[in-house]
mmCIF file of C-alpha atoms and ligand atoms in Angstrom:
data_model
loop_
_atom_site.group_PDB
_atom_site.id
_atom_site.type_symbol
_atom_site.label_atom_id
_atom_site.label_comp_id
_atom_site.label_asym_id
_atom_site.label_seq_id
_atom_site.Cartn_x
_atom_site.Cartn_y
_atom_site.Cartn_z
ATOM 1 C CA UNK K 20 -0.102 -0.238 -0.089
ATOM 2 C CA UNK K 21 3.111 2.430 0.496
ATOM 3 C CA UNK K 22 3.373 3.430 -2.912
ATOM 4 C CA UNK K 23 0.939 4.269 -6.176
ATOM 5 C CA UNK K 24 -2.551 5.653 -6.314
ATOM 6 C CA UNK K 25 -5.815 3.497 -5.839
ATOM 7 C CA UNK K 26 -9.422 3.954 -4.496
ATOM 8 C CA UNK K 27 -10.295 2.511 -1.111
ATOM 9 C CA UNK K 28 -13.498 1.427 -0.303
ATOM 10 C CA UNK K 29 -14.393 3.125 3.497
ATOM 11 C CA UNK K 30 -16.265 0.827 5.620
ATOM 12 C CA UNK K 31 -20.451 2.456 5.250
ATOM 13 C CA UNK K 32 -22.934 1.531 7.868
ATOM 14 C CA UNK K 33 -26.409 2.826 6.178
ATOM 15 C CA UNK K 34 -29.526 2.649 7.869
ATOM 16 C CA UNK K 35 -32.912 4.530 8.083
ATOM 17 C CA UNK K 36 -31.069 6.955 10.368
ATOM 18 C CA UNK K 37 -28.587 7.670 7.738
ATOM 19 C CA UNK K 38 -25.103 6.852 6.592
ATOM 20 C CA UNK K 39 -21.786 6.300 8.995
ATOM 21 C CA UNK K 40 -18.394 6.179 7.207
ATOM 22 C CA UNK K 41 -15.677 4.720 9.199
ATOM 23 C CA UNK K 42 -12.098 5.866 8.636
ATOM 24 C CA UNK K 43 -9.498 3.511 10.668
ATOM 25 C CA UNK K 44 -6.238 1.772 10.425
ATOM 26 C CA UNK K 45 -7.428 -0.891 8.282
ATOM 27 C CA UNK K 46 -8.039 1.816 5.699
ATOM 28 C CA UNK K 47 -4.546 3.364 6.160
ATOM 29 C CA UNK K 48 -2.670 -0.021 6.669
ATOM 30 C CA UNK K 49 0.923 1.630 5.887
ATOM 31 C CA UNK K 50 0.559 4.693 8.045
ATOM 32 C CA UNK K 51 -0.581 6.392 11.184
ATOM 33 C CA UNK K 52 -2.742 9.443 10.679
ATOM 34 C CA UNK K 53 -0.625 12.475 12.002
ATOM 35 C CA UNK K 54 -2.471 15.246 10.527
ATOM 36 C CA UNK K 55 -5.988 16.048 8.666
ATOM 37 C CA UNK K 56 -7.243 19.198 6.976
ATOM 38 C CA UNK K 57 -10.278 20.027 5.071
ATOM 39 C CA UNK K 58 -10.574 21.749 1.429
ATOM 40 C CA UNK K 59 -13.878 23.407 1.118
ATOM 41 C CA UNK K 60 -15.206 26.397 -1.294
ATOM 42 C CA UNK K 61 -13.223 25.763 -4.025
ATOM 43 C CA UNK K 62 -14.277 27.605 -7.382
ATOM 44 C CA UNK K 63 -15.116 25.291 -9.957
ATOM 45 C CA UNK K 64 -12.502 26.776 -11.831
ATOM 46 C CA UNK K 65 -9.767 26.806 -9.452
ATOM 47 C CA UNK K 66 -6.793 23.617 -9.227
ATOM 48 C CA UNK K 67 -5.676 22.662 -5.966
ATOM 49 C CA UNK K 68 -2.676 20.368 -5.185
ATOM 50 C CA UNK K 69 -0.232 20.564 -8.202
ATOM 51 C CA UNK K 70 2.487 19.040 -6.429
ATOM 52 C CA UNK K 71 4.091 15.826 -5.441
ATOM 53 C CA UNK K 72 5.375 14.423 -2.030
ATOM 54 C CA UNK K 73 8.694 12.601 -1.387
ATOM 55 C CA UNK K 74 7.510 11.111 1.899
ATOM 56 C CA UNK K 75 3.824 11.569 2.755
ATOM 57 C CA UNK K 76 1.251 9.682 2.345
ATOM 58 C CA UNK K 77 -2.612 10.428 2.092
ATOM 59 C CA UNK K 78 -6.237 9.396 1.799
ATOM 60 C CA UNK K 79 -8.487 11.865 0.023
ATOM 61 C CA UNK K 80 -12.177 11.345 1.032
ATOM 62 C CA UNK K 81 -15.035 13.502 -0.969
ATOM 63 C CA UNK K 82 -17.044 14.078 2.392
ATOM 64 C CA UNK K 83 -19.771 16.012 0.231
ATOM 65 C CA UNK K 84 -20.261 16.815 -3.534
ATOM 66 C CA UNK K 85 -17.614 16.000 -5.761
ATOM 67 C CA UNK K 86 -14.261 16.995 -7.671
ATOM 68 C CA UNK K 87 -11.637 14.978 -9.676
ATOM 69 C CA UNK K 88 -7.895 14.133 -8.831
ATOM 70 C CA UNK K 89 -5.353 13.740 -11.974
ATOM 71 C CA UNK K 90 -2.612 12.031 -10.655
ATOM 72 C CA UNK K 91 0.980 11.004 -12.504
ATOM 73 C CA UNK K 92 3.199 8.079 -10.656
ATOM 74 C CA UNK K 93 5.960 8.862 -13.339
ATOM 75 C CA UNK K 94 4.685 6.330 -15.159
ATOM 76 C CA UNK K 95 1.413 6.641 -16.095
ATOM 77 C CA UNK K 96 -1.700 9.309 -15.828
ATOM 78 C CA UNK K 97 -4.981 8.948 -14.184
ATOM 79 C CA UNK K 98 -8.167 10.662 -13.081
ATOM 80 C CA UNK K 99 -10.634 9.677 -10.553
ATOM 81 C CA UNK K 100 -14.018 11.101 -9.836
ATOM 82 C CA UNK K 101 -14.676 11.717 -6.408
ATOM 83 C CA UNK K 102 -18.285 11.565 -5.888
ATOM 84 C CA UNK K 103 -18.841 9.186 -2.779
ATOM 85 C CA UNK K 104 -18.210 9.669 0.604
ATOM 86 C CA UNK K 105 -17.681 6.126 1.011
ATOM 87 C CA UNK K 106 -14.485 5.509 -1.032
ATOM 88 C CA UNK K 107 -11.259 7.539 -0.926
ATOM 89 C CA UNK K 108 -8.450 7.608 -2.876
ATOM 90 C CA UNK K 109 -4.962 6.663 -1.334
ATOM 91 C CA UNK K 110 -2.448 8.828 -2.648
ATOM 92 C CA UNK K 111 1.432 7.380 -1.898
ATOM 93 C CA UNK K 112 5.224 8.528 -1.968
ATOM 94 C CA UNK K 113 5.835 10.277 -5.267
ATOM 95 C CA UNK K 114 2.463 10.731 -6.947
ATOM 96 C CA UNK K 115 2.089 14.028 -8.809
ATOM 97 C CA UNK K 116 -1.868 15.522 -8.170
ATOM 98 C CA UNK K 117 -3.927 17.754 -8.946
ATOM 99 C CA UNK K 118 -7.451 18.421 -7.594
ATOM 100 C CA UNK K 119 -9.972 20.388 -10.007
ATOM 101 C CA UNK K 120 -13.627 20.599 -11.304
ATOM 102 C CA UNK K 121 -14.873 20.946 -7.727
ATOM 103 C CA UNK K 122 -18.679 21.053 -7.138
ATOM 104 C CA UNK K 123 -20.106 23.860 -5.339
ATOM 105 C CA UNK K 124 -21.022 21.860 -2.096
ATOM 106 C CA UNK K 125 -17.799 20.024 -2.475
ATOM 107 C CA UNK K 126 -16.108 19.178 1.116
ATOM 108 C CA UNK K 127 -12.332 17.136 0.582
ATOM 109 C CA UNK K 128 -11.062 15.110 3.854
ATOM 110 C CA UNK K 129 -7.553 14.658 3.582
ATOM 111 C CA UNK K 130 -5.744 12.341 6.143
ATOM 112 C CA UNK K 131 -1.962 12.342 6.289
ATOM 113 C CA UNK K 132 0.605 10.356 7.187
ATOM 114 C CA UNK K 133 2.734 13.053 8.732
ATOM 115 C CA UNK K 134 2.875 17.140 9.737
ATOM 116 C CA UNK K 135 2.956 19.872 7.522
ATOM 117 C CA UNK K 136 6.446 20.092 6.022
ATOM 118 C CA UNK K 137 7.055 22.447 3.178
ATOM 119 C CA UNK K 138 10.351 20.566 2.269
ATOM 120 C CA UNK K 139 8.246 17.352 1.450
ATOM 121 C CA UNK K 140 6.626 19.054 -1.285
ATOM 122 C CA UNK K 141 7.977 19.018 -5.108
ATOM 123 C CA UNK K 142 5.905 21.784 -7.231
ATOM 124 C CA UNK K 143 7.217 21.632 -10.409
ATOM 125 C CA UNK K 144 6.212 19.019 -12.265
ATOM 126 C CA UNK K 145 9.349 18.521 -14.595
ATOM 127 C CA UNK K 146 11.279 18.235 -11.313
ATOM 128 C CA UNK K 147 8.962 15.883 -9.773
ATOM 129 C CA UNK K 148 10.143 13.377 -13.195
ATOM 130 C CA UNK K 149 13.843 14.393 -12.984
ATOM 131 C CA UNK K 150 13.299 12.739 -9.416
ATOM 132 C CA UNK K 151 11.256 10.203 -9.975
ATOM 133 C CA UNK K 152 13.748 8.896 -12.962
ATOM 134 C CA UNK K 153 16.795 9.225 -10.575
ATOM 135 C CA UNK K 154 15.017 7.344 -7.822
ATOM 136 C CA UNK K 155 14.461 4.328 -10.269
ATOM 137 C CA UNK K 156 17.895 4.848 -11.574
ATOM 138 C CA UNK K 157 19.072 4.356 -7.562
ATOM 139 C CA UNK K 158 16.811 1.475 -7.223
ATOM 140 C CA UNK K 159 18.508 -0.312 -10.349
ATOM 141 C CA UNK K 160 22.024 -0.140 -8.606
ATOM 142 C CA UNK K 161 20.835 -1.221 -5.330
HETATM 143 P P1 LIG Q 227 -1.495 24.441 -0.398
HETATM 144 O O1 LIG Q 227 -0.375 23.549 -0.431
HETATM 145 O O2 LIG Q 227 -1.457 25.886 -1.238
HETATM 146 O O3 LIG Q 227 -2.911 23.696 -0.573
HETATM 147 P P2 LIG Q 227 -3.300 22.960 -1.907
HETATM 148 O O4 LIG Q 227 -2.153 21.824 -2.049
HETATM 149 O O5 LIG Q 227 -4.589 22.191 -1.304
HETATM 150 O O6 LIG Q 227 -3.017 23.631 -3.073
HETATM 151 O O7 LIG Q 227 -1.959 24.892 0.918
HETATM 152 C C1 LIG Q 227 -2.455 26.269 1.305
HETATM 153 C C2 LIG Q 227 -1.947 27.198 2.606
HETATM 154 O O8 LIG Q 227 -2.309 26.559 3.856
HETATM 155 C C3 LIG Q 227 -0.408 27.547 2.150
HETATM 156 O O9 LIG Q 227 -0.525 28.486 2.940
HETATM 157 C C4 LIG Q 227 0.001 26.092 3.247
HETATM 158 C C5 LIG Q 227 -0.701 26.154 3.917
HETATM 159 N N1 LIG Q 227 -0.853 24.528 4.741
HETATM 160 C C6 LIG Q 227 -0.540 24.468 6.091
HETATM 161 O O10 LIG Q 227 -0.467 25.433 6.930
HETATM 162 N N2 LIG Q 227 -0.842 23.174 6.434
HETATM 163 C C7 LIG Q 227 -1.282 21.961 5.913
HETATM 164 O O11 LIG Q 227 -1.345 21.147 6.460
HETATM 165 C C8 LIG Q 227 -1.592 22.549 4.662
HETATM 166 C C9 LIG Q 227 -1.910 21.314 3.657
HETATM 167 C C10 LIG Q 227 -1.343 23.720 4.019
#
């Protein structure tokens, strides 16, 4: 689970009183949540993210509304539509992500493996590809 990106189904308990969604350490088996933050009120034309993390792992959960997350893991690109609070998106180390097309009511909950650390960010896509390629070369020699 440590790397890559994938949708994760969150255990949901639905009855006539409504829905209860659980996020526990079975959902984040390779990291303990050390930080949570919320993104909301994003105009539909704005893009959030546009960076990768060298070490941080995250799960993004659409608590309300919908938005898309485009990812680039150095090898391939993909796009996820997050629109169901029972389905989150795991983002491992070294995944470039861009969040866009937020609906007016969208609320994103982000659970993260560590505290905020600006030094963990790669904010430039070509630098991300350079660092990714350098990692692959290093791993080939290990
Ligand atoms: P930013 O990284 O631009 O958000 P996004 O990746 O969603 O586009 O963060 C916006 C501001 O919030 C910026 O000044 C840094 C600050 N910030 C914190 O202080 N703590 C945090 O945990 C995060 C994620 C951001």
